[in-house]
PDB file of C-alpha atoms and ligand atoms in Angstrom:
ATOM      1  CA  UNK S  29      -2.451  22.590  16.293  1.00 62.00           C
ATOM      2  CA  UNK S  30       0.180  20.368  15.217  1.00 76.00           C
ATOM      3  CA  UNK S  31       0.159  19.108  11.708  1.00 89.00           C
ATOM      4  CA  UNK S  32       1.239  15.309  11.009  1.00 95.00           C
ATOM      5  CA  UNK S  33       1.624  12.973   8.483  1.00 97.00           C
ATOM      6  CA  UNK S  34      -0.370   9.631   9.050  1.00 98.00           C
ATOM      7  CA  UNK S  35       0.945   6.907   6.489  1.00 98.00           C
ATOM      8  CA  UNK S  36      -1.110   3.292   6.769  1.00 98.00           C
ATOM      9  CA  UNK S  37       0.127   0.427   5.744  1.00 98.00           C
ATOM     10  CA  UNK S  38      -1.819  -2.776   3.247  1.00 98.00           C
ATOM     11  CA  UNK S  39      -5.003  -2.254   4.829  1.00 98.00           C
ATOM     12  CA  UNK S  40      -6.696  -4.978   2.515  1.00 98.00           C
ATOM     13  CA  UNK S  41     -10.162  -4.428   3.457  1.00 98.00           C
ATOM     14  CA  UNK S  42      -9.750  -4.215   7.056  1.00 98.00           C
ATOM     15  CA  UNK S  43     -12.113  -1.395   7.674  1.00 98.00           C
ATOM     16  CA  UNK S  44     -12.464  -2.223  11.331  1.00 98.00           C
ATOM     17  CA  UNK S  45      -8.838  -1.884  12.328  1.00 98.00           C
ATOM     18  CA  UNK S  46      -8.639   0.781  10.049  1.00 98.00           C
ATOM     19  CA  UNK S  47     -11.435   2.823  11.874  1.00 98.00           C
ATOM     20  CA  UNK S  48      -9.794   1.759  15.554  1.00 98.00           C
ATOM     21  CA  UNK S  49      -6.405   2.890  14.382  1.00 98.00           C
ATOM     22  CA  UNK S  50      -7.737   6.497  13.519  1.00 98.00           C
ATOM     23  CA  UNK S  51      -9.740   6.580  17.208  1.00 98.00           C
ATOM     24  CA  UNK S  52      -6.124   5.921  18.915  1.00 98.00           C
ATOM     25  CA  UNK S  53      -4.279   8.512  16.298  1.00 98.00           C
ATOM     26  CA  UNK S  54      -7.271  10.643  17.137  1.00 97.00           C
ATOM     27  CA  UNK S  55      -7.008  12.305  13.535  1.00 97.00           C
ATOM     28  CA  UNK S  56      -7.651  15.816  13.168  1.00 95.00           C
ATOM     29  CA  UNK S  57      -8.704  17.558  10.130  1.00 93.00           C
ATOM     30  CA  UNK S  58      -4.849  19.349  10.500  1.00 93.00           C
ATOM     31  CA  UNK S  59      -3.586  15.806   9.720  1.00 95.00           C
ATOM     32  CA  UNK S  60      -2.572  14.235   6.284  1.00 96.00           C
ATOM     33  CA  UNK S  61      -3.265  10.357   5.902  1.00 98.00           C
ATOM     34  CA  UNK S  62      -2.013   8.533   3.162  1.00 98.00           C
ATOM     35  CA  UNK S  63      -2.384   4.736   2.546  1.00 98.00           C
ATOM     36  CA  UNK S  64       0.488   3.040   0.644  1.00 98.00           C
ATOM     37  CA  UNK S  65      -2.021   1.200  -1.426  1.00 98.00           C
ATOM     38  CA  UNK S  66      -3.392  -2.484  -1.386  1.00 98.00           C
ATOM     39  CA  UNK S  67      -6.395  -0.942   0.486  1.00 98.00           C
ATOM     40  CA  UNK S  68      -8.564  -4.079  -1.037  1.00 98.00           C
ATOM     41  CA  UNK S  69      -8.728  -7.341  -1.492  1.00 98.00           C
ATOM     42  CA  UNK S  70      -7.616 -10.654   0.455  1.00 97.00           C
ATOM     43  CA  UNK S  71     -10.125  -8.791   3.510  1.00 96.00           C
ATOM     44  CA  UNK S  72     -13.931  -8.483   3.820  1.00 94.00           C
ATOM     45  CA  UNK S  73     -14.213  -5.231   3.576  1.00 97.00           C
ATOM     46  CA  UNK S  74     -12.421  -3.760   0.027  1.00 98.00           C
ATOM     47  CA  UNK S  75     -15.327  -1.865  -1.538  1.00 98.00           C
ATOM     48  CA  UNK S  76     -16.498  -0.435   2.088  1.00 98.00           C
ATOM     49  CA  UNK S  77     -13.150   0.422   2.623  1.00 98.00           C
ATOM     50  CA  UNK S  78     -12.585   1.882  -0.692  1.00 98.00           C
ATOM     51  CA  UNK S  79     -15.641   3.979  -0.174  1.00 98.00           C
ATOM     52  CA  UNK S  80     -14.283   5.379   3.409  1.00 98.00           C
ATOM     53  CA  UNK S  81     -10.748   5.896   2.256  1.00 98.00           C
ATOM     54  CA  UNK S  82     -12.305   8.206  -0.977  1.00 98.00           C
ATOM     55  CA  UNK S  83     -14.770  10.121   1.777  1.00 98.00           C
ATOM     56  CA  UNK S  84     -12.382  10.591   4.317  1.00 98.00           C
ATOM     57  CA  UNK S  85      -9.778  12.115   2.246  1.00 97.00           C
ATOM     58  CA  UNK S  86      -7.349   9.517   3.094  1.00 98.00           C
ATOM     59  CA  UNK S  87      -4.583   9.752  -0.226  1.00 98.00           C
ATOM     60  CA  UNK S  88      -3.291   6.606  -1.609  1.00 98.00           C
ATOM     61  CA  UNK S  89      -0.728   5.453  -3.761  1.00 98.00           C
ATOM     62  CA  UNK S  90      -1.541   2.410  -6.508  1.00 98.00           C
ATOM     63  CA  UNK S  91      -1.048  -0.968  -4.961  1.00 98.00           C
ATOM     64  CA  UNK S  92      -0.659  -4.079  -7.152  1.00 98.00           C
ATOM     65  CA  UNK S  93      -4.348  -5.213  -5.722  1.00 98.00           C
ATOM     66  CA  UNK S  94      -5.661  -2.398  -6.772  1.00 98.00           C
ATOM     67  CA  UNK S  95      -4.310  -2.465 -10.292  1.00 98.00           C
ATOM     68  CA  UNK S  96      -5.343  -6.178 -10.433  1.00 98.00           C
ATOM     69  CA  UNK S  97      -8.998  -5.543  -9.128  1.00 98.00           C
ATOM     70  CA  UNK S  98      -8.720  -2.691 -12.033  1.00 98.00           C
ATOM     71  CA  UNK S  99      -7.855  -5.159 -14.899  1.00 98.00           C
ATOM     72  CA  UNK S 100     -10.568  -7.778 -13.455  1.00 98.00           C
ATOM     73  CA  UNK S 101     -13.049  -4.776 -13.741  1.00 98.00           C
ATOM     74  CA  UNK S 102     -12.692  -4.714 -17.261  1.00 97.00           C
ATOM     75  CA  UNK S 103     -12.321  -8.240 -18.442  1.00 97.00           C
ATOM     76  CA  UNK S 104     -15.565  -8.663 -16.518  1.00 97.00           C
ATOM     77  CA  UNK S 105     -17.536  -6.429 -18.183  1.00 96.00           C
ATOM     78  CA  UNK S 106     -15.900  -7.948 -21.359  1.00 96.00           C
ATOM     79  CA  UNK S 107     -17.001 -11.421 -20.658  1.00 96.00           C
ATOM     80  CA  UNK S 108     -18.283 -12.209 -17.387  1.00 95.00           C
ATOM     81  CA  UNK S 109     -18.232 -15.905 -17.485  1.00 95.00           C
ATOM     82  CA  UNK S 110     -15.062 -16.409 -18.497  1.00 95.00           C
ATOM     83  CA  UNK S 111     -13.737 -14.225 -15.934  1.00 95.00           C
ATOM     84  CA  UNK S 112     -15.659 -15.780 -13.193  1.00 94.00           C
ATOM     85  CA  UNK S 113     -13.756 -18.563 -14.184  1.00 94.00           C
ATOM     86  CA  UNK S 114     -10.391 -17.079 -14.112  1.00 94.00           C
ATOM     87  CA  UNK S 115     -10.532 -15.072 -10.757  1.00 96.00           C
ATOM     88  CA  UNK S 116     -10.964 -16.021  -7.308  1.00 96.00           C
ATOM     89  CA  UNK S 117     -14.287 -15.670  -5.491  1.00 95.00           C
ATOM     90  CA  UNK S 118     -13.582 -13.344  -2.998  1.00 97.00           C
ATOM     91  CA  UNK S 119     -11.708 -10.942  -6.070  1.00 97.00           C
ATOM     92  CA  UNK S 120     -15.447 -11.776  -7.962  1.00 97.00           C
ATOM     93  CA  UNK S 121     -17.517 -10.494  -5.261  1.00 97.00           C
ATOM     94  CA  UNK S 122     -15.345  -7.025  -5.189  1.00 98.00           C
ATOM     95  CA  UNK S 123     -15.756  -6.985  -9.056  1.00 97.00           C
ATOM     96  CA  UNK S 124     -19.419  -7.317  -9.153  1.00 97.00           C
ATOM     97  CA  UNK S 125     -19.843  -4.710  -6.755  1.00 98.00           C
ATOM     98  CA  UNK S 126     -17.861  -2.119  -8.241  1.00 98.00           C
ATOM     99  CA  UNK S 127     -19.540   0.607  -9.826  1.00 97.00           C
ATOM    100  CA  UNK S 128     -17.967   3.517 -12.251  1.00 97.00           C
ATOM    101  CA  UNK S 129     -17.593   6.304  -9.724  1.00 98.00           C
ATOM    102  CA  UNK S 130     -15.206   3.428  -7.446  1.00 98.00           C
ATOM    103  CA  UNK S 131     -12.881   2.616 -10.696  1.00 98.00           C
ATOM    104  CA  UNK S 132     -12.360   6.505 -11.594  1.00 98.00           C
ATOM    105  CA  UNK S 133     -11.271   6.468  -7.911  1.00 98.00           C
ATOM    106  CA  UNK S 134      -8.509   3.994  -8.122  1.00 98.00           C
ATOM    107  CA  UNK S 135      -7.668   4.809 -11.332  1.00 98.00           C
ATOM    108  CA  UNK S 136      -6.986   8.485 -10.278  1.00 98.00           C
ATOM    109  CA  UNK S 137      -4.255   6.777  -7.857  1.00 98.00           C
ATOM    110  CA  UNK S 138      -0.910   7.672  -8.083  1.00 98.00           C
ATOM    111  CA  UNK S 139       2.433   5.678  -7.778  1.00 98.00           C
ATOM    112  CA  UNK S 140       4.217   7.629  -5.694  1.00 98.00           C
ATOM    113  CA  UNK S 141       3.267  10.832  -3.293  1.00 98.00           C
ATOM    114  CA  UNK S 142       6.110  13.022  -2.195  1.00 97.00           C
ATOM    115  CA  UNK S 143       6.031  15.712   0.498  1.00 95.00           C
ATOM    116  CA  UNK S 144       9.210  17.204   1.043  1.00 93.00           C
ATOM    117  CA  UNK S 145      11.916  14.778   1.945  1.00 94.00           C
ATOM    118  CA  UNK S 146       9.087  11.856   2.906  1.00 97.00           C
ATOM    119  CA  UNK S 147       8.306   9.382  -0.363  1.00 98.00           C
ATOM    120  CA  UNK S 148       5.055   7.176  -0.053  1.00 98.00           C
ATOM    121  CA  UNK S 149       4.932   4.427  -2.642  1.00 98.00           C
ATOM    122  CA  UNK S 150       3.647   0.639  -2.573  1.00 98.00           C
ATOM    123  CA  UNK S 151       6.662  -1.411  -3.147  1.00 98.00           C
ATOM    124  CA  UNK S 152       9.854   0.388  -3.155  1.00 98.00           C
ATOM    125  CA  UNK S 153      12.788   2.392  -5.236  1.00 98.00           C
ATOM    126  CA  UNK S 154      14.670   0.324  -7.361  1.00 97.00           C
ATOM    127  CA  UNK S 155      18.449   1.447  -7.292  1.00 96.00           C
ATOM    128  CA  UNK S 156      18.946   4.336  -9.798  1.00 95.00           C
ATOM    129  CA  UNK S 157      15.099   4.922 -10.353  1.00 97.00           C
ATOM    130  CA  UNK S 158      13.899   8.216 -10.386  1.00 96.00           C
ATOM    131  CA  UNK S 159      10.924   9.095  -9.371  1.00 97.00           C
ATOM    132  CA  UNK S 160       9.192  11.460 -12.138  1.00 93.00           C
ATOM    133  CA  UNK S 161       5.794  11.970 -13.930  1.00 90.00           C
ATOM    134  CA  UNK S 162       7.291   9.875 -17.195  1.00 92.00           C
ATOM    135  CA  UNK S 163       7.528   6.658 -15.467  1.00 97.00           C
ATOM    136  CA  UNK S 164       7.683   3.926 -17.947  1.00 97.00           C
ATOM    137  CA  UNK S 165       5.440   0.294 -17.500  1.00 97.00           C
ATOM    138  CA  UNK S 166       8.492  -1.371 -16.441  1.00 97.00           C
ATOM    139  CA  UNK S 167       9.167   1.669 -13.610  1.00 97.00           C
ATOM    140  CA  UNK S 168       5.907   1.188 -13.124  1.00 97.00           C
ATOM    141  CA  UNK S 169       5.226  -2.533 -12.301  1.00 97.00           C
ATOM    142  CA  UNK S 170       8.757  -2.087 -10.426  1.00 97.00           C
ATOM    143  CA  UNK S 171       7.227   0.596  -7.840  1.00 98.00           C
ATOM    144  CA  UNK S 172       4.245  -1.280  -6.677  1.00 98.00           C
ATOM    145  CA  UNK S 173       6.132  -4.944  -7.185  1.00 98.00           C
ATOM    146  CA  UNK S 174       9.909  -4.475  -5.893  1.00 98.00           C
ATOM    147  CA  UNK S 175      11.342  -6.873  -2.588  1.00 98.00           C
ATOM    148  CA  UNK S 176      14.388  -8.819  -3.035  1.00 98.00           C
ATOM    149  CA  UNK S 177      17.571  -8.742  -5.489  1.00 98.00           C
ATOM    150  CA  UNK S 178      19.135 -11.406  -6.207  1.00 98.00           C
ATOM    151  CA  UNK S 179      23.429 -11.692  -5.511  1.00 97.00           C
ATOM    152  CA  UNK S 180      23.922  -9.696  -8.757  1.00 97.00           C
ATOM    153  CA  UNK S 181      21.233  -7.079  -7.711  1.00 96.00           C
ATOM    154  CA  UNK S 182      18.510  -7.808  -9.857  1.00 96.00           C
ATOM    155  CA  UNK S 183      14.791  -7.708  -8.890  1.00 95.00           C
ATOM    156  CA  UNK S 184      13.933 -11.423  -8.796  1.00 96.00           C
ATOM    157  CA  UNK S 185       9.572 -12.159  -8.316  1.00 94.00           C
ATOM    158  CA  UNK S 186       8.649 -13.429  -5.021  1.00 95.00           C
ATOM    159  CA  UNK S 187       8.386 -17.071  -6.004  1.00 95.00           C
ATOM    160  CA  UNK S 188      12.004 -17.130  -6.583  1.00 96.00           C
ATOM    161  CA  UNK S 189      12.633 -18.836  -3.554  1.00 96.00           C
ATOM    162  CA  UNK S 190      16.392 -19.459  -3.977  1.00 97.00           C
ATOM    163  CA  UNK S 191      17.277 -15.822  -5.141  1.00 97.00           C
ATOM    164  CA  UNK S 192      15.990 -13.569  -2.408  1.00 97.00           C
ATOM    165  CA  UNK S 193      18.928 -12.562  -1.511  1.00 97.00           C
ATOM    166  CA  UNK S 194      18.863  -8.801  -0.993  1.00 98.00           C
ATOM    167  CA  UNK S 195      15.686  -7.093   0.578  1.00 98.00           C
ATOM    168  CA  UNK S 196      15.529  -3.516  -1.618  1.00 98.00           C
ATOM    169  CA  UNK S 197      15.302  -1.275   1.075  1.00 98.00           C
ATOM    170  CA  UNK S 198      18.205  -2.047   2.843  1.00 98.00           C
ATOM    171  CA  UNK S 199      20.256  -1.298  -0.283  1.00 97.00           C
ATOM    172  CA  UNK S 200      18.475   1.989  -1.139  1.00 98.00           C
ATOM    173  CA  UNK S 201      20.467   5.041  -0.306  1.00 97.00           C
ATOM    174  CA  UNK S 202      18.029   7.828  -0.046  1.00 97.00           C
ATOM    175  CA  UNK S 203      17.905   9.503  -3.323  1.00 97.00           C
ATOM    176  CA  UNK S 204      14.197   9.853  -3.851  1.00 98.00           C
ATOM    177  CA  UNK S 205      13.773  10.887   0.404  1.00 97.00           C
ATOM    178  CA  UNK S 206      12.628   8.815   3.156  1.00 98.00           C
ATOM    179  CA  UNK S 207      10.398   6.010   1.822  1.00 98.00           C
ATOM    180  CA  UNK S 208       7.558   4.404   3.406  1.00 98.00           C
ATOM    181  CA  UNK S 209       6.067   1.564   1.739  1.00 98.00           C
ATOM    182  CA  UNK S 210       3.717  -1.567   2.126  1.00 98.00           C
ATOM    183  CA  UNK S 211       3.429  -4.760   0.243  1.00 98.00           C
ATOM    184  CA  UNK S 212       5.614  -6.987   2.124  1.00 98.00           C
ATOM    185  CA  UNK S 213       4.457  -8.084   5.159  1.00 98.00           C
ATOM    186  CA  UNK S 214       6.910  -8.272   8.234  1.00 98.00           C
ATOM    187  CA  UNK S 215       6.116  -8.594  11.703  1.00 98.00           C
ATOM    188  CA  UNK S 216       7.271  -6.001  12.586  1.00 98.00           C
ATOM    189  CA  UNK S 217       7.955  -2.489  10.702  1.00 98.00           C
ATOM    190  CA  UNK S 218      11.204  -2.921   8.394  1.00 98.00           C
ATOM    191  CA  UNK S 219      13.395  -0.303   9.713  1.00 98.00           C
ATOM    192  CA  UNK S 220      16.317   0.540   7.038  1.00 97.00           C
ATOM    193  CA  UNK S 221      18.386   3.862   7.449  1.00 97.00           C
ATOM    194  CA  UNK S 222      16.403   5.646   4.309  1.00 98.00           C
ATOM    195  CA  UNK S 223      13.120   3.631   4.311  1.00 98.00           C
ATOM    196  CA  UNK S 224      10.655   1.843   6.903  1.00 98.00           C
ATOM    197  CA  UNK S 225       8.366  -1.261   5.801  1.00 98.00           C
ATOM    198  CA  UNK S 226       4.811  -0.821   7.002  1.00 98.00           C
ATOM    199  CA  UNK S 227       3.149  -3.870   6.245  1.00 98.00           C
ATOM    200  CA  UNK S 228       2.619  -6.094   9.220  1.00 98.00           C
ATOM    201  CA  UNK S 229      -0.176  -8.609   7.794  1.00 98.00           C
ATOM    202  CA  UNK S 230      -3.296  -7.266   9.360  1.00 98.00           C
ATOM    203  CA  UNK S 231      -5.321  -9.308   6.376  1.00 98.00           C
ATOM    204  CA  UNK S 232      -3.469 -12.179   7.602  1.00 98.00           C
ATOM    205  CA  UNK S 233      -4.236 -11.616  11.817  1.00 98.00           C
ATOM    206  CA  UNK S 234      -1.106  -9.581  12.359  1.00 98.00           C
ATOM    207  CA  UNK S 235      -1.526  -5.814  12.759  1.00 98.00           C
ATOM    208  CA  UNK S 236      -2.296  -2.613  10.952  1.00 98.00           C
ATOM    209  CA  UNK S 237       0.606  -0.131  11.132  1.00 98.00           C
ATOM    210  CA  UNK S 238       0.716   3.609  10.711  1.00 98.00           C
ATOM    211  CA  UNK S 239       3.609   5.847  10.829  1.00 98.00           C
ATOM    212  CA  UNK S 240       3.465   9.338  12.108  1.00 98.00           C
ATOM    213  CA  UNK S 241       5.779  12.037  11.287  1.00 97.00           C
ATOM    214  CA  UNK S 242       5.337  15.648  12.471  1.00 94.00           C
ATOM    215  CA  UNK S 243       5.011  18.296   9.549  1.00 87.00           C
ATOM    216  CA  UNK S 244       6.804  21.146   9.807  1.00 76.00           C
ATOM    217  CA  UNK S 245       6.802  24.164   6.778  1.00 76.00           C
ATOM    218  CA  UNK S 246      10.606  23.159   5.502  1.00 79.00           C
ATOM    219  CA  UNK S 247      11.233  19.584   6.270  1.00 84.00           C
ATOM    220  CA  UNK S 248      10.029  16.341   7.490  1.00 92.00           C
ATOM    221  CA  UNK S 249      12.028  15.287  10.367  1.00 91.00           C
ATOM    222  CA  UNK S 250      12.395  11.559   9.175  1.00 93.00           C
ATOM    223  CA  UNK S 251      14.439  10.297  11.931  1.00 91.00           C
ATOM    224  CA  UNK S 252      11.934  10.722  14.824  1.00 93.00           C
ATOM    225  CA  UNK S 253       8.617   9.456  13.595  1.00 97.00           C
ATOM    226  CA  UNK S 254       6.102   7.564  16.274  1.00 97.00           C
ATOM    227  CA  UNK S 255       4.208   3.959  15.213  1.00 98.00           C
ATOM    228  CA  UNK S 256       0.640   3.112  16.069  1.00 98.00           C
ATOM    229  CA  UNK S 257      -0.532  -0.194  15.687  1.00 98.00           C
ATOM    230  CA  UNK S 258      -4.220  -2.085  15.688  1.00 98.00           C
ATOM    231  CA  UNK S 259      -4.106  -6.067  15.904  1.00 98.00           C
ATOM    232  CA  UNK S 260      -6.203  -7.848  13.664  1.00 98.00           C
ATOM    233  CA  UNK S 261      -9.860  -9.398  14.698  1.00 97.00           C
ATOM    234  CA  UNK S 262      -8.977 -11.974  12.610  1.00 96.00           C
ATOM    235  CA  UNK S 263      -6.796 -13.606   9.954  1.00 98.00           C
ATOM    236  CA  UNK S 264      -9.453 -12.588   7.294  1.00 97.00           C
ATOM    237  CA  UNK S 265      -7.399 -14.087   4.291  1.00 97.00           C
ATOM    238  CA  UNK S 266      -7.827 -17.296   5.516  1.00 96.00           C
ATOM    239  CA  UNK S 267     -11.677 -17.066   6.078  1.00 95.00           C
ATOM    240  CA  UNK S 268     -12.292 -15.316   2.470  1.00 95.00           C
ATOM    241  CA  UNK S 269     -10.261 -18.690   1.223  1.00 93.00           C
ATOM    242  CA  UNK S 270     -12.536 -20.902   2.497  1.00 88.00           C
TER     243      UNK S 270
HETATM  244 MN1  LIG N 314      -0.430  -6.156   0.131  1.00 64.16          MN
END
C-alpha cells in the first residue's frame, strides 16, 4: 500500500469535521497524520479532541493555543479565582477539565516536525531561522506566532493593522524544506512556491483542510500534493462567545 503524509490544519476543537475528514481520506494505518497545532480552543470540542488526536497517533506540532491553554493550566492550579477572572469562559471550561496525563501530552509537543524535504510547524520560518533542537524563546514564540513583515521586513503582531505588509511565506525561500503551516486563517489554502497555508477557519464556519503528499523512501514530492476539505457544521467561535 501506498504510504502518505496527512497534514491538518487549526482544528480548534472541531472533532466532528475532524472525524469526517479522516472517513473521506480513508486513513490507513500506512499513513502519517500530523496536525500543525491549535488542535483546541475557540471550538467545543478541545479536550475530546485532544484525547482522539493522542489515541489515534495523530503527531502535532505546538500551537500558540496550546501553549496558552498550558500557561492557564498552571496559573489555575496556582490561584483559581483569580484566573477565572483573567481567562475567558470557554478557555476555563478546557482548564478545569484538564487532567495531568492531557498536559504531559501537549507539553511533549514539538515546534517543528521534519520528514525529509516536508517541514510541519504552526506559524512559519522567519527569514534566516534555522530550524534546530537549540531554539531560543524568541525562535520559539516566532515559529508558532509569525504572519506579516512590515516594509523593512520585520515581524510586526497581528494587531498592527497598518504594517502588514509582507505575508512570511511568500518571502521564504525554502531553506528549512517545504513548509506547511496553520494559524492564519485564509479561505482558501495559501499557496507560496516553498510553503502552503492550511488554515481555512473551520472554528469560525469555514473548512478543515488537510494536505496529502505521497511518501516515497528518498523524497517527498512537494510539488504534487492533493487537498481534502470538510466544511464546518457551524461557526463554533461565535457560539462559545456567547
Ligand atoms: Mn489557530
Amino acid at each position: 500500500m501506498k504510504k502518505r503524509v496527512i497534514i491538518y490544519g487549526d482544528i480548534h476543537g472541531c472533532l466532528k469535521e475532524l472525524k469526517k475528514l479522516r472517513e473521506k481520506l480513508q486513513v490507513n494505518r500506512n499513513d502519517i497524520e500530523i496536525s500543525v497545532g491549535d488542535f483546541l480552543n475557540k471550538g467545543s470540542k478541545s479536550v475530546k479532541t485532544l484525547r482522539y488526536i493522542e489515541k489515534n497517533h495523530i503527531f502535532s506540532v505546538i500551537g500558540n493555543n496550546e501553549e496558552k491553554i498550558i500557561r492557564y493550566y498552571y496559573d489555575y492550579k496556582k490561584d483559581p479565582q483569580k484566573c477565572a477572572k483573567n481567562i475567558r469562559k470557554y478557555e476555563l471550561k478546557i482548564v478545569k477539565k484538564l487532567n495531568p496525563r492531557d498536559i504531559h501530552f501537549l507539553k511533549s509537543l514539538p515546534y517543528f516536525i521534519k520528514i525529509k524535504n516536508l517541514t510541519v510547524v504552526h506559524g512559519g520560518v522567519k527569514i534566516g531561522l534555522k530550524l534546530n533542537h537549540n531554539l531560543s524563546e524568541q525562535d520559539k514564540k516566532d515559529i508558532t506566532l509569525i504572519r506579516f513583515y512590515n516594509d523593512k521586513f520585520e515581524m510586526v503582531p497581528y494587531s498592527d493593522k497598518k504594517n502588514l505588509i509582507h505575508f512570511w511565506s511568500d518571502h521564504y525561500n525554502g531553506s528549512e524544506g517545504f513548509v506547511v503551516f496553520g494559524h492564519h486563517p485564509f479561505k482558501k489554502p495559501k499557496i507560496s512556491k516553498y510553503a502552503i497555508g492550511i488554515d481555512t477557519g473551520c472554528v469560525y464556519g469555514g473548512k478543515l483542510t488537510a494536505v496529502v503528499f505521497n511518501f516515497d523512501k528518498k523524497k517527498i514530492d512537494t510539488r504534487h500534493y492533493k487537498i481534502y476539505q470538510q466544511k464546518a457544521k457551524s461557526d463554533y467561535f461565535a457560539k462559545a462567545c456567547q
